[in-house]
Amino acid sequence: MSFDRSIKIAPSILSADFANFGAEIRAIEGQGADWVHVDVMDGHFVPNLTFGPPAVKAFRPHVKTFMDVHLMIAPVDPYIEAYAEAGADMIVAHWEAGPHPHRTLQAIKAQGVKCGISLNPGTPASVISELLDLVDMVLVMSVNPGFGGQKFIPSSVAKVRAVREMIGDREVHIQVDGGVDPTTVGPLVEAGADCFVAGSAVFKGGSVDAPEVYGANIRAIREAAEAAQRA
Ligand code: DX5
Ligand code: ZN
């Protein structure tokens, strides 16, 4: 079967109701989410604090699609096993999180989960040239990590194009994360990205009591992405 580079929308539960994660996860998956993006933050690598392994373990039974765990933590290696055991389907580490990203990716793969490397906006695509045979995904950050609802950084489009060039015919996804919405997703598709994290653009205006708003928001992003694919 050929590599699935079709459009995937991965809502970030950082923008969900923090008192209602189980219901929120079921709501977004019921409304068309392809993956569930879990933003782990340690208050050190990024200026915010979110989910430890026990929280991710609690999310796991509610996720029926694919749990994409974005580790914005440093150091990352001591925690890989715990997040894998918590049930992550994919663990994405930041290139900037430590001196040995190659070893970090090896450690994630050793846990039997998919692995990804993430680049902050200030980090050039070239730094991952020696990692592309190891990864299942490259995550291009289009905001500086730490919070939802930030403004999309336009230079991310050119970086996605550079990463797509480097990947060649390897079976590697390109994910973009931060400020993704129907107005920013098109150029990212044209540049070669296939997976889109969206927090505020998915959760805005909806709730577990009005999940159809999530569905409309997800469809709006997907339709804009698919229109760009057809262009
Ligand atoms: C930021 C997180 C993103 C964020 C996306 O550090 O990694 O996943 O939640 O939120 P929006 O889509 O609102 O920019
Ligand atoms: Zn994220």
Short mmCIF file of N, CA and C and ligand atoms in Angstrom, two decimals, residues 10-15 37-41 46 48 70 72 94 118 139 141-152 175-181 197-202, ligand 1:
data_model
loop_
_atom_site.label_atom_id
_atom_site.label_comp_id
_atom_site.label_asym_id
_atom_site.label_seq_id
_atom_site.Cartn_x
_atom_site.Cartn_y
_atom_site.Cartn_z
N ALA A 10 -5.40 17.18 13.08
CA ALA A 10 -5.09 16.70 14.43
C ALA A 10 -5.40 17.81 15.43
N PRO A 11 -6.63 17.86 15.96
CA PRO A 11 -6.94 18.90 16.94
C PRO A 11 -6.06 18.77 18.18
N SER A 12 -5.59 19.92 18.68
CA SER A 12 -4.79 19.92 19.91
C SER A 12 -5.69 20.13 21.12
N ILE A 13 -5.64 19.19 22.05
CA ILE A 13 -6.53 19.30 23.23
C ILE A 13 -6.03 20.36 24.22
N LEU A 14 -4.96 21.05 23.88
CA LEU A 14 -4.54 22.19 24.72
C LEU A 14 -5.65 23.25 24.70
N SER A 15 -6.42 23.27 23.62
CA SER A 15 -7.52 24.26 23.50
C SER A 15 -8.85 23.70 23.99
N HIS A 37 -4.01 15.43 19.08
CA HIS A 37 -2.68 15.99 19.36
C HIS A 37 -2.62 16.39 20.82
N VAL A 38 -1.64 15.81 21.56
CA VAL A 38 -1.53 16.05 23.00
C VAL A 38 -0.26 16.84 23.29
N ASP A 39 -0.43 18.07 23.72
CA ASP A 39 0.71 18.98 23.94
C ASP A 39 1.25 18.85 25.35
N VAL A 40 2.41 18.22 25.49
CA VAL A 40 3.05 18.04 26.79
C VAL A 40 4.07 19.17 27.00
N MET A 41 3.92 19.91 28.08
CA MET A 41 4.79 21.06 28.34
C MET A 41 5.33 20.98 29.77
N VAL A 46 9.45 25.08 27.52
CA VAL A 46 8.47 26.10 27.11
C VAL A 46 7.87 26.72 28.38
N ASN A 48 5.16 27.02 29.87
CA ASN A 48 3.81 26.57 30.22
C ASN A 48 3.95 25.14 30.74
N HIS A 70 3.10 15.36 21.61
CA HIS A 70 4.10 16.37 21.27
C HIS A 70 4.83 16.77 22.54
N MET A 72 7.09 18.89 24.48
CA MET A 72 7.82 20.16 24.56
C MET A 72 8.50 20.18 25.93
N HIS A 94 11.51 17.50 20.45
CA HIS A 94 12.10 18.70 19.82
C HIS A 94 13.59 18.50 19.56
N SER A 118 10.65 17.63 15.99
CA SER A 118 10.00 18.92 15.83
C SER A 118 11.04 20.04 15.78
N LEU A 139 7.83 17.62 12.42
CA LEU A 139 6.84 18.62 12.86
C LEU A 139 7.47 20.00 12.74
N MET A 141 7.10 23.69 13.56
CA MET A 141 6.35 24.61 14.42
C MET A 141 6.15 25.93 13.69
N SER A 142 4.87 26.36 13.61
CA SER A 142 4.59 27.64 12.96
C SER A 142 4.19 28.72 13.97
N VAL A 143 4.48 28.42 15.23
CA VAL A 143 4.47 29.42 16.32
C VAL A 143 5.59 28.99 17.28
N ASN A 144 6.00 29.92 18.15
CA ASN A 144 6.93 29.51 19.19
C ASN A 144 6.16 28.73 20.25
N PRO A 145 6.58 27.54 20.58
CA PRO A 145 5.74 26.63 21.38
C PRO A 145 5.47 27.14 22.79
N GLY A 146 4.30 26.76 23.30
CA GLY A 146 3.95 27.07 24.68
C GLY A 146 2.48 27.38 24.85
N PHE A 147 1.84 27.90 23.80
CA PHE A 147 0.46 28.33 23.97
C PHE A 147 -0.35 28.13 22.68
N GLY A 148 -1.65 27.97 22.84
CA GLY A 148 -2.54 27.99 21.69
C GLY A 148 -2.92 29.42 21.37
N GLY A 149 -3.59 29.59 20.22
CA GLY A 149 -4.12 30.91 19.87
C GLY A 149 -3.12 31.94 19.42
N GLN A 150 -1.90 31.50 19.09
CA GLN A 150 -0.88 32.47 18.63
C GLN A 150 -0.97 32.70 17.13
N LYS A 151 -0.27 33.74 16.65
CA LYS A 151 -0.31 34.12 15.25
C LYS A 151 0.64 33.24 14.43
N PHE A 152 0.16 32.77 13.31
CA PHE A 152 0.94 31.93 12.39
C PHE A 152 2.18 32.67 11.91
N GLN A 175 4.11 17.51 9.53
CA GLN A 175 3.04 18.08 10.34
C GLN A 175 3.37 19.55 10.61
N VAL A 176 2.35 20.38 10.62
CA VAL A 176 2.54 21.80 10.96
C VAL A 176 1.65 22.11 12.16
N ASP A 177 2.18 22.95 13.07
CA ASP A 177 1.53 23.11 14.37
C ASP A 177 1.67 24.55 14.86
N GLY A 178 0.50 25.23 14.90
CA GLY A 178 0.53 26.60 15.44
C GLY A 178 -0.09 27.59 14.48
N GLY A 179 -1.25 28.11 14.87
CA GLY A 179 -1.89 29.12 14.02
C GLY A 179 -2.45 28.56 12.74
N VAL A 180 -2.65 27.24 12.69
CA VAL A 180 -3.23 26.63 11.47
C VAL A 180 -4.74 26.85 11.48
N ASP A 181 -5.25 27.39 10.36
CA ASP A 181 -6.70 27.59 10.21
C ASP A 181 -7.01 27.59 8.71
N VAL A 197 -2.03 20.36 12.80
CA VAL A 197 -2.51 20.50 14.18
C VAL A 197 -3.30 21.80 14.25
N ALA A 198 -4.46 21.76 14.92
CA ALA A 198 -5.21 23.00 15.10
C ALA A 198 -5.88 22.94 16.47
N GLY A 199 -5.62 23.96 17.28
CA GLY A 199 -6.26 24.02 18.59
C GLY A 199 -7.42 25.01 18.55
N SER A 200 -7.07 26.28 18.56
CA SER A 200 -8.12 27.30 18.62
C SER A 200 -9.03 27.25 17.39
N ALA A 201 -8.47 26.93 16.22
CA ALA A 201 -9.30 26.92 15.00
C ALA A 201 -10.32 25.78 15.02
N VAL A 202 -10.09 24.75 15.82
CA VAL A 202 -11.07 23.66 15.93
C VAL A 202 -12.04 23.91 17.08
C1 DX5 B 1 1.84 25.14 20.91
C2 DX5 B 1 1.29 23.73 20.69
C3 DX5 B 1 0.25 23.72 19.61
C4 DX5 B 1 -0.96 24.58 19.94
C5 DX5 B 1 -1.76 24.84 18.69
O1 DX5 B 1 2.96 25.06 21.72
O2 DX5 B 1 2.31 22.85 20.32
O3 DX5 B 1 -0.16 22.38 19.36
O4 DX5 B 1 -1.76 23.91 20.89
O5 DX5 B 1 -2.77 25.76 19.02
P1 DX5 B 1 -3.32 26.76 17.89
O6 DX5 B 1 -3.80 25.87 16.77
O7 DX5 B 1 -4.42 27.51 18.57
O8 DX5 B 1 -2.16 27.62 17.45
#
